[in-house]
Amino acid sequence: MAASRYRRFLRLCEEWPVEETKRQRDLGAFLRQRVAQAFREGENTPACDQMYESLVRIHTNFYKNKYPRLKDTTFTGVTVEDCRMILATDILKQMEDMKKGTWKRLREKFSAKKPEEDLK
């Protein structure tokens, strides 16, 4: 039973897309890590089956198909593609850099050591 449960999870992980634009924040990559960790610890509970069924519903867009939307935009008029672009890791990093003050940017630019080393 546990072997078939593990195979089902592996099959789901293989089908789950990995978004390269969301490095270190991707749901597919997180699921792969979580499944590997859970089965390494010997997870063999009914909650595991519930989790699998929930993930399948998300993966197959069960609720999106069950409750179709009239428009593919938000109340602001932003489309799905615009949201994907905005949430991309590179864009978020650029926005974070824009938030930094002038003094901090100059200090990072002319500092001999990396900003991560300041935190240590």
Coordinates of N, CA and C in Angstrom, one line a residue:
M1 N 0.8 -1.2 0.0 CA 0.0 0.0 0.0 C 0.9 1.3 0.0
A2 N 1.9 1.3 0.8 CA 2.7 2.5 0.9 C 3.5 2.7 -0.4
A3 N 3.9 1.6 -1.0 CA 4.7 1.7 -2.3 C 3.8 2.3 -3.4
S4 N 2.5 1.8 -3.5 CA 1.6 2.4 -4.5 C 1.3 3.9 -4.2
R5 N 1.2 4.2 -2.9 CA 0.9 5.6 -2.5 C 2.1 6.4 -3.0
Y6 N 3.3 5.9 -2.7 CA 4.5 6.7 -3.1 C 4.6 6.8 -4.6
R7 N 4.2 5.8 -5.4 CA 4.2 5.9 -6.9 C 3.2 6.9 -7.4
R8 N 2.1 7.0 -6.7 CA 1.1 8.0 -7.1 C 1.6 9.4 -6.9
F9 N 2.2 9.6 -5.8 CA 2.8 10.9 -5.5 C 3.9 11.3 -6.5
L10 N 4.7 10.3 -6.8 CA 5.8 10.5 -7.8 C 5.2 10.9 -9.2
R11 N 4.2 10.2 -9.6 CA 3.5 10.4 -10.8 C 3.0 11.9 -10.9
L12 N 2.3 12.3 -9.8 CA 1.8 13.6 -9.7 C 2.9 14.7 -9.7
C13 N 4.0 14.4 -9.0 CA 5.1 15.3 -9.0 C 5.7 15.5 -10.4
E14 N 5.8 14.4 -11.2 CA 6.3 14.4 -12.5 C 5.4 15.3 -13.4
E15 N 4.1 15.2 -13.2 CA 3.2 15.9 -14.1 C 3.1 17.4 -13.7
W16 N 3.4 17.7 -12.4 CA 3.3 19.1 -11.9 C 4.4 20.0 -12.6
P17 N 4.0 21.1 -13.2 CA 4.9 21.9 -13.9 C 5.8 22.7 -13.0
V18 N 7.0 22.9 -13.4 CA 8.0 23.7 -12.6 C 8.1 25.1 -13.4
E19 N 7.9 26.2 -12.6 CA 8.0 27.5 -13.2 C 9.3 28.0 -13.0
E20 N 10.1 28.2 -14.0 CA 11.5 28.7 -13.9 C 11.5 30.2 -13.5
T21 N 10.4 30.9 -13.7 CA 10.4 32.3 -13.3 C 10.2 32.5 -11.8
K22 N 9.9 31.4 -11.1 CA 9.7 31.5 -9.6 C 10.7 30.7 -8.9
R23 N 12.0 31.0 -9.1 CA 13.0 30.3 -8.5 C 12.9 30.4 -7.0
Q24 N 13.0 29.3 -6.3 CA 13.0 29.1 -4.8 C 11.6 29.5 -4.3
R25 N 10.6 29.7 -5.1 CA 9.2 29.9 -4.7 C 8.2 29.1 -5.4
D26 N 8.7 28.1 -6.1 CA 7.8 27.3 -7.0 C 7.1 26.2 -6.2
L27 N 5.8 26.1 -6.5 CA 5.0 25.1 -5.8 C 5.4 23.7 -6.2
G28 N 5.7 23.5 -7.5 CA 6.1 22.1 -8.0 C 7.4 21.7 -7.3
A29 N 8.4 22.5 -7.2 CA 9.6 22.2 -6.5 C 9.4 21.9 -5.1
F30 N 8.6 22.7 -4.4 CA 8.3 22.5 -3.0 C 7.6 21.1 -2.8
L31 N 6.7 20.8 -3.6 CA 6.0 19.5 -3.5 C 6.9 18.3 -3.7
R32 N 7.8 18.4 -4.6 CA 8.8 17.4 -4.8 C 9.7 17.2 -3.5
Q33 N 10.1 18.3 -2.9 CA 10.9 18.2 -1.7 C 10.1 17.6 -0.6
R34 N 8.8 18.1 -0.4 CA 8.0 17.6 0.7 C 7.6 16.2 0.5
V35 N 7.4 15.7 -0.7 CA 7.0 14.3 -0.9 C 8.2 13.4 -0.5
A36 N 9.4 13.8 -1.0 CA 10.6 13.1 -0.7 C 10.9 13.0 0.8
Q37 N 10.7 14.1 1.5 CA 10.9 14.2 2.9 C 9.9 13.3 3.7
A38 N 8.6 13.4 3.3 CA 7.5 12.7 4.0 C 7.7 11.2 3.9
F39 N 8.1 10.7 2.7 CA 8.2 9.3 2.5 C 9.5 8.8 3.1
R40 N 10.5 9.6 3.2 CA 11.7 9.2 3.9 C 11.5 9.0 5.4
E41 N 10.5 9.8 5.9 CA 10.2 9.6 7.3 C 9.1 8.5 7.5
G42 N 8.7 7.9 6.4 CA 7.7 6.8 6.6 C 6.3 7.2 6.7
E43 N 5.9 8.2 6.0 CA 4.5 8.7 6.1 C 3.5 7.7 5.5
N44 N 2.6 7.2 6.4 CA 1.7 6.1 5.9 C 0.4 6.3 6.7
T45 N -0.3 7.5 6.4 CA -1.5 7.8 7.2 C -2.6 8.2 6.2
P46 N -3.8 8.1 6.7 CA -5.0 8.5 5.9 C -4.9 10.0 5.4
A47 N -4.2 10.8 6.2 CA -4.0 12.2 5.8 C -3.2 12.4 4.6
C48 N -2.4 11.4 4.3 CA -1.6 11.4 3.1 C -2.5 11.2 1.9
D49 N -3.5 10.3 2.0 CA -4.5 10.2 0.9 C -5.3 11.4 0.7
Q50 N -5.7 12.1 1.7 CA -6.4 13.3 1.6 C -5.6 14.4 0.9
M51 N -4.3 14.5 1.3 CA -3.4 15.4 0.7 C -3.2 15.2 -0.8
Y52 N -3.1 13.9 -1.2 CA -3.0 13.5 -2.6 C -4.2 13.9 -3.4
E53 N -5.4 13.6 -2.8 CA -6.6 14.0 -3.5 C -6.8 15.5 -3.7
S54 N -6.4 16.2 -2.7 CA -6.4 17.7 -2.8 C -5.5 18.2 -3.9
L55 N -4.3 17.7 -3.9 CA -3.3 18.1 -4.9 C -3.7 17.7 -6.3
V56 N -4.4 16.6 -6.4 CA -4.9 16.2 -7.8 C -6.0 17.2 -8.2
R57 N -6.8 17.6 -7.3 CA -7.9 18.6 -7.6 C -7.3 19.9 -8.1
I58 N -6.2 20.3 -7.4 CA -5.5 21.6 -7.8 C -4.9 21.4 -9.1
H59 N -4.2 20.3 -9.3 CA -3.4 20.1 -10.6 C -4.4 20.0 -11.8
T60 N -5.5 19.4 -11.6 CA -6.4 19.2 -12.7 C -7.4 20.4 -12.9
N61 N -7.2 21.4 -12.1 CA -8.1 22.6 -12.2 C -9.6 22.3 -11.9
F62 N -9.8 21.4 -11.0 CA -11.1 20.9 -10.7 C -12.1 22.1 -10.4
Y63 N -11.7 22.9 -9.5 CA -12.5 24.0 -9.1 C -12.6 25.1 -10.1
K64 N -11.6 25.3 -10.9 CA -11.6 26.3 -12.0 C -12.6 25.9 -13.0
N65 N -12.7 24.6 -13.3 CA -13.7 24.0 -14.2 C -15.1 24.0 -13.6
K66 N -15.2 23.7 -12.3 CA -16.5 23.6 -11.7 C -17.1 24.9 -11.6
Y67 N -16.3 26.0 -11.3 CA -16.9 27.3 -11.1 C -16.2 28.3 -12.1
P68 N -16.6 28.2 -13.4 CA -15.9 29.1 -14.4 C -16.1 30.6 -14.1
R69 N -15.1 31.3 -14.5 CA -15.1 32.8 -14.3 C -15.6 33.4 -15.6
L70 N -16.3 34.5 -15.4 CA -16.8 35.2 -16.6 C -15.7 35.9 -17.4
K71 N -14.7 36.4 -16.6 CA -13.6 37.1 -17.3 C -12.3 36.6 -16.7
D72 N -11.2 36.7 -17.4 CA -9.9 36.2 -16.9 C -9.1 37.4 -16.4
T73 N -9.7 38.4 -15.9 CA -9.0 39.5 -15.3 C -9.5 39.8 -13.9
T74 N -8.7 40.6 -13.1 CA -9.1 40.9 -11.8 C -9.9 42.2 -11.8
F75 N -10.3 42.7 -10.7 CA -11.1 43.9 -10.7 C -10.3 45.1 -11.2
T76 N -9.0 45.0 -11.1 CA -8.1 46.1 -11.6 C -7.9 46.0 -13.1
G77 N -8.3 44.9 -13.8 CA -8.1 44.7 -15.2 C -6.8 44.0 -15.5
V78 N -6.0 43.6 -14.5 CA -4.8 42.9 -14.7 C -5.1 41.4 -15.2
T79 N -4.4 41.0 -16.3 CA -4.6 39.7 -16.8 C -3.7 38.7 -16.1
V80 N -4.0 37.4 -16.4 CA -3.2 36.3 -15.8 C -1.7 36.4 -16.2
E81 N -1.5 36.7 -17.4 CA -0.1 36.9 -17.9 C 0.6 38.0 -17.2
D82 N -0.1 39.1 -17.0 CA 0.5 40.3 -16.3 C 0.9 39.9 -14.9
C83 N 0.0 39.1 -14.2 CA 0.3 38.7 -12.9 C 1.5 37.7 -12.8
R84 N 1.6 36.8 -13.8 CA 2.7 36.0 -13.8 C 4.0 36.7 -14.0
M85 N 4.0 37.8 -14.9 CA 5.2 38.6 -15.1 C 5.6 39.3 -13.9
I86 N 4.6 39.9 -13.2 CA 4.8 40.7 -12.0 C 5.4 39.8 -10.9
L87 N 4.9 38.6 -10.8 CA 5.4 37.7 -9.7 C 6.6 36.9 -10.0
A88 N 7.2 37.1 -11.2 CA 8.5 36.5 -11.5 C 9.6 36.9 -10.6
T89 N 10.5 36.0 -10.2 CA 11.5 36.3 -9.2 C 12.4 37.5 -9.7
D90 N 12.7 37.6 -10.9 CA 13.6 38.7 -11.4 C 12.9 40.0 -11.2
I91 N 11.6 40.1 -11.5 CA 10.9 41.4 -11.4 C 10.8 41.7 -9.9
L92 N 10.5 40.8 -9.1 CA 10.4 41.1 -7.6 C 11.7 41.6 -7.1
K93 N 12.8 41.0 -7.6 CA 14.1 41.4 -7.1 C 14.4 42.9 -7.6
Q94 N 14.0 43.2 -8.8 CA 14.2 44.6 -9.3 C 13.3 45.5 -8.5
M95 N 12.1 45.1 -8.1 CA 11.3 46.0 -7.3 C 11.9 46.2 -5.9
E96 N 12.4 45.1 -5.4 CA 13.1 45.2 -4.1 C 14.3 46.2 -4.1
D97 N 15.0 46.1 -5.2 CA 16.2 47.0 -5.4 C 15.7 48.4 -5.5
M98 N 14.6 48.6 -6.1 CA 14.1 50.0 -6.3 C 13.6 50.6 -4.9
K99 N 13.2 49.7 -4.0 CA 12.8 50.2 -2.7 C 13.9 50.7 -1.8
K100 N 15.1 50.2 -2.1 CA 16.3 50.5 -1.3 C 16.6 52.0 -1.4
G101 N 17.0 52.6 -0.3 CA 17.4 54.0 -0.3 C 18.7 54.2 -1.1
T102 N 18.9 55.5 -1.5 CA 20.1 55.8 -2.2 C 21.4 55.5 -1.4
W103 N 21.4 55.8 -0.2 CA 22.6 55.5 0.6 C 22.9 54.1 0.7
K104 N 21.9 53.2 0.9 CA 22.1 51.8 0.9 C 22.6 51.2 -0.4
R105 N 22.1 51.7 -1.5 CA 22.5 51.3 -2.9 C 24.0 51.7 -3.1
L106 N 24.3 52.9 -2.7 CA 25.7 53.4 -2.9 C 26.7 52.6 -2.1
R107 N 26.3 52.3 -0.8 CA 27.1 51.5 0.1 C 27.3 50.1 -0.5
E108 N 26.3 49.5 -1.0 CA 26.4 48.1 -1.6 C 27.3 48.2 -2.9
K109 N 27.2 49.2 -3.6 CA 27.9 49.3 -4.9 C 29.4 49.5 -4.6
F110 N 29.8 50.3 -3.6 CA 31.2 50.5 -3.4 C 31.8 49.7 -2.3
S111 N 31.0 48.9 -1.6 CA 31.5 48.0 -0.6 C 32.3 46.9 -1.2
A112 N 33.4 46.6 -0.4 CA 34.3 45.5 -0.9 C 33.7 44.1 -0.7
K113 N 32.9 44.0 0.4 CA 32.3 42.7 0.7 C 30.8 42.8 0.3
K114 N 30.2 41.6 0.1 CA 28.9 41.4 -0.3 C 27.9 41.8 0.8
P115 N 26.7 42.3 0.5 CA 25.7 42.7 1.5 C 25.4 41.5 2.5
E116 N 25.4 40.3 2.0 CA 25.0 39.1 2.8 C 26.1 39.0 3.9
E117 N 27.3 39.4 3.7 CA 28.4 39.2 4.7 C 28.2 40.2 5.8
D118 N 27.5 41.3 5.6 CA 27.2 42.3 6.6 C 26.3 41.7 7.7
L119 N 25.4 40.8 7.3 CA 24.4 40.3 8.2 C 25.1 39.2 9.2
K120 N 26.2 38.7 8.8 CA 26.9 37.7 9.6 C 27.6 38.2 10.8

